[in-house]
Coordinates of C-alpha atoms and ligand atoms in Angstrom, one line a residue:
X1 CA -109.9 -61.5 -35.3
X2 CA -109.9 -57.7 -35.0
X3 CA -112.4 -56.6 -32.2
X4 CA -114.4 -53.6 -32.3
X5 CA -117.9 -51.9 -31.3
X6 CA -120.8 -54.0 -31.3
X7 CA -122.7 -50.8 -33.2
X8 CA -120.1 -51.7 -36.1
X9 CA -120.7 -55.4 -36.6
X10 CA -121.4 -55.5 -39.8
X11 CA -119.1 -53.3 -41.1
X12 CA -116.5 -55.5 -39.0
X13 CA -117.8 -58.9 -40.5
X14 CA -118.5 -57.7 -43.7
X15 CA -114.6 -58.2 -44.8
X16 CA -114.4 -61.4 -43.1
X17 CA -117.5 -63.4 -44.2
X18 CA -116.0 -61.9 -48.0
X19 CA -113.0 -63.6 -47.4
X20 CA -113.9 -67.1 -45.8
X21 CA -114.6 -70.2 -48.1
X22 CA -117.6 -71.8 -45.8
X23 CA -119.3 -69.5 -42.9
X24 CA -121.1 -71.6 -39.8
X25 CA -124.4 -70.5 -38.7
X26 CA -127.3 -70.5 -36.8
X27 CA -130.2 -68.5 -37.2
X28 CA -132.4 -67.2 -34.3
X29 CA -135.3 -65.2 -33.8
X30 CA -135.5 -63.3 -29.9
X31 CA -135.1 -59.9 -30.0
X32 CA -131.8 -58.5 -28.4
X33 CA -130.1 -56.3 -30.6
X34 CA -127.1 -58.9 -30.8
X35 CA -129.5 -61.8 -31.6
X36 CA -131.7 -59.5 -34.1
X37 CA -128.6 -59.2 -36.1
X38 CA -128.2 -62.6 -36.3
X39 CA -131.8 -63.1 -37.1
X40 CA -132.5 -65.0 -40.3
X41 CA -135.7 -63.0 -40.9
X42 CA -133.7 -59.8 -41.0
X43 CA -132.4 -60.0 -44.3
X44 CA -131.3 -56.1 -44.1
X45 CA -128.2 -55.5 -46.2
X46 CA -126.5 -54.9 -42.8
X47 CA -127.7 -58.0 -41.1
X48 CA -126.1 -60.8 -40.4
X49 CA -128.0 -62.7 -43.1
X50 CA -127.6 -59.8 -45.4
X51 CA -124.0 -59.8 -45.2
X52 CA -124.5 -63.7 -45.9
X53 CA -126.3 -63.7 -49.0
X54 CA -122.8 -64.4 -51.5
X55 CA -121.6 -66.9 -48.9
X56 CA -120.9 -70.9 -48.7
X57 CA -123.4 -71.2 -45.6
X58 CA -122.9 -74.6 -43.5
X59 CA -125.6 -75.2 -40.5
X60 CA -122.9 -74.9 -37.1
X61 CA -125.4 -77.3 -34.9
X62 CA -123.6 -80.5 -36.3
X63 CA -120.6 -79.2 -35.4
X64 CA -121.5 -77.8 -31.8
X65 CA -122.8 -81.1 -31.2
X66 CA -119.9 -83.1 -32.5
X67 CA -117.4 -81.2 -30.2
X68 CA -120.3 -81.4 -27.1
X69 CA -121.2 -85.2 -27.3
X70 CA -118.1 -86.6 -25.9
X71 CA -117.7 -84.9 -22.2
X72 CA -113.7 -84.0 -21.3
X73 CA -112.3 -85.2 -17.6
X74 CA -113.2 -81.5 -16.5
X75 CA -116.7 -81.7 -17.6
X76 CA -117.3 -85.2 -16.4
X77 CA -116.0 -83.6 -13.0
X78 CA -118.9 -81.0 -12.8
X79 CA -121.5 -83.4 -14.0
X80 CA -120.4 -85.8 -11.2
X81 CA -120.9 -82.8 -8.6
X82 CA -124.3 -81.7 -10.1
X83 CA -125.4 -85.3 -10.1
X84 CA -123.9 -85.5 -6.2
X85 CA -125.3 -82.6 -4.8
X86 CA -128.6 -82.7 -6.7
X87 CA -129.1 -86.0 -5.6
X88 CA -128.4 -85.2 -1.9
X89 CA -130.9 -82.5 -2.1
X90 CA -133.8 -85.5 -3.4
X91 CA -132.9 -87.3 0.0
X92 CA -133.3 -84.8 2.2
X93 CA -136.8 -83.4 0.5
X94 CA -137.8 -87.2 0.6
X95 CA -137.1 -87.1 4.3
X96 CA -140.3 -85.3 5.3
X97 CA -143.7 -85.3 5.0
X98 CA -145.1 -82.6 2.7
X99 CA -148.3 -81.6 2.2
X100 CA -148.4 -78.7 -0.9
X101 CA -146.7 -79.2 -4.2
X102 CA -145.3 -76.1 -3.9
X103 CA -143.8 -76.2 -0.2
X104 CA -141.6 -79.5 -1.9
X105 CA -140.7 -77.5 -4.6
X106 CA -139.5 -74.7 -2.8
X107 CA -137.7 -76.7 -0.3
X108 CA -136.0 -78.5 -3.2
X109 CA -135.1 -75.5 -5.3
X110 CA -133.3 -74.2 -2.0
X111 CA -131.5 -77.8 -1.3
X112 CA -129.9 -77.4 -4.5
X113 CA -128.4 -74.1 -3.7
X114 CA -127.8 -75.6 0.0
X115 CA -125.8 -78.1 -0.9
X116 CA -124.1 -76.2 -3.4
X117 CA -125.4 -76.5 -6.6
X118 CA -125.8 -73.1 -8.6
X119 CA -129.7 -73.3 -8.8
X120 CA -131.8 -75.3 -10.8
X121 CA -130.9 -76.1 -13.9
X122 CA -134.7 -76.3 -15.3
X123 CA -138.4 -75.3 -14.1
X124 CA -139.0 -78.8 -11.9
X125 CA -141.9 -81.2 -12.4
X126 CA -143.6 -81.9 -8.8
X127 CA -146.6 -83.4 -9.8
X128 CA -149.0 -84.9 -7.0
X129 CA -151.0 -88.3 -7.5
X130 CA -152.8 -88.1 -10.8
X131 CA -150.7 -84.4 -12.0
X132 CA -147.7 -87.4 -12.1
X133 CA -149.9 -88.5 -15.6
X134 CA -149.2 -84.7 -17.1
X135 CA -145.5 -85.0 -18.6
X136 CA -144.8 -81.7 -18.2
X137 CA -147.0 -80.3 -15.5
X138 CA -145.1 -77.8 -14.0
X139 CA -148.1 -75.5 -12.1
X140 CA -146.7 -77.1 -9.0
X141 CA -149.4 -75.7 -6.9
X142 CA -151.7 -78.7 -5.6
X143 CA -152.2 -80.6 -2.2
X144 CA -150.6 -83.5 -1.8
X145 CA -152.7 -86.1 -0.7
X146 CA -151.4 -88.1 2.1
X147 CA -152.0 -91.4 0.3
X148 CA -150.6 -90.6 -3.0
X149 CA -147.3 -90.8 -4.7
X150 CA -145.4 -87.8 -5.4
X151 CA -143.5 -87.8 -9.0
X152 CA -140.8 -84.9 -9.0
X153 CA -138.5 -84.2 -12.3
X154 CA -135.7 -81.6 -11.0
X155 CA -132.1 -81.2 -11.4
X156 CA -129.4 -78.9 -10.1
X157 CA -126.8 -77.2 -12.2
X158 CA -122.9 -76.9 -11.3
X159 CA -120.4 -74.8 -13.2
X160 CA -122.4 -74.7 -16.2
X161 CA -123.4 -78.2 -15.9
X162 CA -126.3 -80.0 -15.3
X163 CA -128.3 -83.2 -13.9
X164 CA -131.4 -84.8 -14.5
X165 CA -133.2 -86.5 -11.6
X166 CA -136.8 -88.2 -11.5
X167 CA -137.8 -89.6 -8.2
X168 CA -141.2 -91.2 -7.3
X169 CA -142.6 -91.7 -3.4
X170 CA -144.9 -92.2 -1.5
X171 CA -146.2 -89.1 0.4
X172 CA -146.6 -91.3 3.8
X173 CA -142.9 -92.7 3.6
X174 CA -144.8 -96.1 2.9
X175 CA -145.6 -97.8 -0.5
X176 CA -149.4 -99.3 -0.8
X177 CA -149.0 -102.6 -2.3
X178 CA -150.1 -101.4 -5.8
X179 CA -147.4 -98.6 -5.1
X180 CA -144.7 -100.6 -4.5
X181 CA -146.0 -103.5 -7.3
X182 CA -145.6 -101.2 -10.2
X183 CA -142.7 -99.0 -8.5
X184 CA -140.8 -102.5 -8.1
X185 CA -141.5 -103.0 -12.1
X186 CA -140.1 -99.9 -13.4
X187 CA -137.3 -100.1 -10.9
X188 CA -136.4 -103.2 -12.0
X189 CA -136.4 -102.2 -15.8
X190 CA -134.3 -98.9 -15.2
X191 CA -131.2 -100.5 -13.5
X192 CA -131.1 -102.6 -16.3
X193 CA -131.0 -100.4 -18.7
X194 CA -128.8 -97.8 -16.9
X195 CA -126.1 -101.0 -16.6
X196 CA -126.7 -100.9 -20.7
X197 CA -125.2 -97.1 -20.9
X198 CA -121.7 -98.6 -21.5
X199 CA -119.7 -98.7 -24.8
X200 CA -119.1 -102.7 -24.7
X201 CA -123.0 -103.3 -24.6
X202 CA -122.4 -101.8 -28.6
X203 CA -126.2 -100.0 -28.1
X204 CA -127.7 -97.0 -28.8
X205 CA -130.3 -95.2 -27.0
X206 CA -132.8 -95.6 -29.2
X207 CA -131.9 -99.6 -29.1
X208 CA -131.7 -99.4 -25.0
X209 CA -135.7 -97.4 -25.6
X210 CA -136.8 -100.9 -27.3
X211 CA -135.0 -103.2 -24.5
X212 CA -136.6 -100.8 -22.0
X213 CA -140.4 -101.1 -23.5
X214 CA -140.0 -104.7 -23.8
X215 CA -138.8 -105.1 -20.1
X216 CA -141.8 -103.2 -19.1
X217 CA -144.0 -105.3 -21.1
X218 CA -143.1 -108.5 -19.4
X219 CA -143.2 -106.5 -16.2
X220 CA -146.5 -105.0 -16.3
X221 CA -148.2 -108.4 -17.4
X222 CA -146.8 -110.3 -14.6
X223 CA -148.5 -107.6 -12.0
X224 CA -151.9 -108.3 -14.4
X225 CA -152.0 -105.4 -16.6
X226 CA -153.7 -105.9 -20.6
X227 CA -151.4 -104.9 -22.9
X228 CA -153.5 -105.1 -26.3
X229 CA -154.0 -102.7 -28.5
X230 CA -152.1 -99.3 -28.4
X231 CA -151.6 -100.0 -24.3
X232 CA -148.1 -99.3 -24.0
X233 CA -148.7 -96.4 -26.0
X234 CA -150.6 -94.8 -23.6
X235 CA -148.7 -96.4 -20.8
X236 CA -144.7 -95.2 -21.5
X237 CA -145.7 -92.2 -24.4
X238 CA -142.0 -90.7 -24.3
X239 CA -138.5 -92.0 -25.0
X240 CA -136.5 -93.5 -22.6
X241 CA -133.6 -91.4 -22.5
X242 CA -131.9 -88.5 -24.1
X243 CA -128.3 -86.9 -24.1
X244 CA -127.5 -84.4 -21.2
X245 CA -124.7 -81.9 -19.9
X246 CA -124.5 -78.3 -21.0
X247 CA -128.7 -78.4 -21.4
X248 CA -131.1 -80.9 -20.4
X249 CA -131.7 -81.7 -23.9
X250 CA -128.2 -81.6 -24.6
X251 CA -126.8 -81.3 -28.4
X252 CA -130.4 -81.0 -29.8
X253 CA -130.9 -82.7 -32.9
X254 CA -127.9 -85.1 -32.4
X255 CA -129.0 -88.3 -33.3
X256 CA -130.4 -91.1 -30.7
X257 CA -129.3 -93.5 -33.5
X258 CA -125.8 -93.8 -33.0
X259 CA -124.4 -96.6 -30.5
X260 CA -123.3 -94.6 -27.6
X261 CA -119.5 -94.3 -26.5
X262 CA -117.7 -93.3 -23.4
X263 CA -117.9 -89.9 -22.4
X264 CA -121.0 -89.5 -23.9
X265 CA -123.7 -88.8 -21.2
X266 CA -127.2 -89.6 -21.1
X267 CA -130.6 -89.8 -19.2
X268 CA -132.6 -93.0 -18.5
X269 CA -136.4 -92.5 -17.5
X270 CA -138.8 -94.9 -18.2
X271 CA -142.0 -93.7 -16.7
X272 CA -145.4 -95.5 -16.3
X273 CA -148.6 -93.8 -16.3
X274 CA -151.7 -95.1 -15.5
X275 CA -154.8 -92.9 -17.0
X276 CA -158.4 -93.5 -15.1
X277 CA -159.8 -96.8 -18.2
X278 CA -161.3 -99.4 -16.8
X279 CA -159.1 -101.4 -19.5
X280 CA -155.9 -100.9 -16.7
X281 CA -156.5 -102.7 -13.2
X282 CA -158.4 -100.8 -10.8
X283 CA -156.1 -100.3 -8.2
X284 CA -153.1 -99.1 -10.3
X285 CA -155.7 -96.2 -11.8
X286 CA -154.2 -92.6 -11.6
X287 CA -151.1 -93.8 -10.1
X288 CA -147.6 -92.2 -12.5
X289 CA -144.2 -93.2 -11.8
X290 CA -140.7 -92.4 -13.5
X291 CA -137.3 -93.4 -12.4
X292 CA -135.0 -91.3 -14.0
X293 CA -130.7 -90.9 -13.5
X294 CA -128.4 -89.8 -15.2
X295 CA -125.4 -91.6 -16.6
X296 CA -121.9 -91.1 -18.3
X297 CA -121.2 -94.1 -20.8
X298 CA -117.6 -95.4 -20.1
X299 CA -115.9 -98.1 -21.8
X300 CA -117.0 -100.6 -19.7
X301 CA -119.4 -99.7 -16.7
X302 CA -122.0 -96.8 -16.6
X303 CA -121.3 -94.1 -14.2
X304 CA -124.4 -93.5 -12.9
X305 CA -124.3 -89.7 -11.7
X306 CA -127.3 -89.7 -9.3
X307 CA -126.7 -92.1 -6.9
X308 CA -127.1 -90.1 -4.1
X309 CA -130.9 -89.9 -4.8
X310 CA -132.2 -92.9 -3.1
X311 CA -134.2 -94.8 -5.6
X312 CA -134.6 -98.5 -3.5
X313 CA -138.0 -99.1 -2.0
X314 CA -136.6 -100.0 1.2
X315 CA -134.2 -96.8 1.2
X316 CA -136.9 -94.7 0.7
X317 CA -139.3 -96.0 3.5
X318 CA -135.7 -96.0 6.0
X319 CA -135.2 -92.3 5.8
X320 CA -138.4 -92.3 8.0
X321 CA -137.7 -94.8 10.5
Ligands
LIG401 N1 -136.4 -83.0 -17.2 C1 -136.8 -83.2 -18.6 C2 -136.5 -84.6 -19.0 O1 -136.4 -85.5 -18.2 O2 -136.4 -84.9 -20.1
MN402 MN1 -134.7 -86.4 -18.8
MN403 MN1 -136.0 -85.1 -16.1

C-alpha cells in the first residue's frame, strides 16, 4: 500500500479500488474531512463513494464483527482488568452513604481512574428511586432519598477495552423487606443465567433472554405480583444481554441468534421495573432494579468478569458494618 497525503486520497485510491475485485465498506456521515470523504452522501467524483461507483461493493460490518466476536488471550486479559478494577471501584462507591446523584457519579467516574482504569468507558446511569424506571436516564442530578434504592449502570475501560456493570442498593446500606424481596428475585434469576454463558449449555443469548423472562415470571408470582396481560412487558422491556469488548454494544448488528461460543463475551442484565399501577403490589411501586455483569463464554464455565462488584444482599449491607 503506497502512503501518501491525506489531501491526495482520492487520487491515491483511485488506482487501487480500479484494480481490486470486491472493495469493503462502510459509509458514515460526521463531518471531519477524513470521514466526509468517506461519506456515502458525498457522491462527488472525488469522494470515496464517487471513486466507488464501477466497484463490486461488500458491507465490511460482517466482517469487523466476524474477526471481533471471538476475544484472543490478550483481549480477554484487558477485559478481565476492566471488569477487576471497575468492579472494585462499585465496592468502594457502595461503601458510603451518598446523598446527590451526582456526588456518586463523580466519585465513581474518579474510582475508575483510581484504581486504574482509563476512564469510563460510557456516560453512567445513576438513577435514584423512581429515575431507576428511566432506562437510559443519564441527567444524574437528583437527591437521593435516604430510603430508596440507587440503580447505577457504569463501566470502566482498560487498554481499549471495556466492562459493563449494573449494581442496585439501598441508599441506607439496608434492604426494606420489599427491597430485598424483589432484589432476591432478580438475583436469583441472573446467576442462573450468567452460569448459562458457557459453550456446553449449546444456548444463545437470545434463548438465555427466554430462560431469563421465564425465571422472573415464576419469581415475581411467588412474591405476589399479577402477571396478566402485557405485565412482563412493562416489567423487563429490554433484552437480557448483549455482546461486549471493544464497545458496549460490541459488533453491532451481529446476531443474538447464534449459540454463543468461548471467547465470545457478553452482558447479562435482567432488570425489573416497577411503574406507579395499582395493577403491581403497593409496596413494590416505583422501586427499579437491574443486576448486570459481564461474562466471557468458555468451553465449559462462564468467566464472570465483574466479580469484584459485590452483588449478594448480605455483601452489600457488610460493607457498612
Ligand atoms: N450500559 C448499557 C447497557 O447495559 O446495555
Ligand atoms: Mn449492558
Ligand atoms: Mn450496562
Amino acid at each position: 500500500m503506497q502512503s501518501g497525503d491525506i489531501k491526495n486520497i482520492s487520487k491515491l485510491l483511485s488506482p487501487l479500488i480500479a484494480g481490486a475485485s470486491q472493495v469493503y465498506a462502510e459509509s458514515s456521515n460526521t463531518k471531519s474531512t477524513f470521514r466526509k470523504f468517506f461519506s456515502a452522501k458525498n457522491t462527488a467524483e472525488d469522494s470515496f463513494f464517487g471513486l466507488l461507483k464501477d466497484a463490486n461493493v461488500r458491507p465490511i460490518r460482517p466482517v469487523l464483527n466476524n474477526l471481533r466476536i471471538f476475544k484472543s488471550e490478550a483481549e480477554v486479559k484487558n477485559m478481565r482488568l476492566a471488569g477487576k478494577l471497575s468492579g472494585r471501584a462499585y465496592t468502594n462507591a457502595m461503601r458510603q452513604q451518598w446523598t446527590k446523584e451526582k456526588d456518586l457519579c463523580a466519585y465513581l467516574e474518579y474510582q475508575f481512574k483510581a484504581q486504574g482504569c482509563d476512564g469510563s468507558a460510557y456516560v453512567p446511569v445513576v438513577a435514584g428511586g423512581i429515575n431507576a424506571n428511566s432506562i437510559h436516564y443519564v441527567r444524574n442530578d437528583d437527591v437521593l432519598g435516604e430510603n430508596d434504592l440507587v440503580l447505577i449502570d457504569a463501566g470502566g475501560e482498560y487498554g481499549g477495552y471495556i466492562t459493563d456493570i449494573t449494581r442496585t442498593w439501598p441508599i441506607s446500606g439496608k434492604f426494606s423487606s420489599p427491597q430485598k424481596d424483589l432484589y432476591e428475585a432478580i438475583l436469583k434469576v441472573q446467576r442462573a443465567s450468567v452460569a448459562l454463558c458457557r459453550e456446553d449449555a449449546n444456548l444463545s443469548l437470545d434463548q438465555i433472554h427466554r430462560l431469563t423472562e421465564q425465571g422472573l415470571r415464576e419469581q415475581l408470582k411467588e412474591i405476589g405480583f399479577d402477571l396478566r396481560g402485557n405485565a412482563m412487558e412493562v416489567l423487563f422491556p429490554h433484552h437480557v444481554g448483549h455482546y461486549v469488548g471493544l464497545d458496549v454494544h460490541d459488533c453491532p448488528g451481529f446476531p443474538r441468534s447464534g449459540v454463543l461460543m468461548a471467547g465470545q463475551c457478553v452482558t447479562i442484565e435482567p432488570g425489573i421495573y416497577v411503574p406507579d399501577d395499582d395493577r403491581f403490589p403497593a409496596h413494590f411501586r416505583g422501586i427499579g432494579i437491574r443486576i448486570e455483569d459481564s461474562v466471557c463464554v468458555q468451553k465449559d464455565t462462564a468467566l464472570v468478569l465483574t466479580t469484584e462488584a459485590v452483588k449478594e444482599v448480605v455483601d452489600i449491607e457488610a460493607l457498612r458494618d
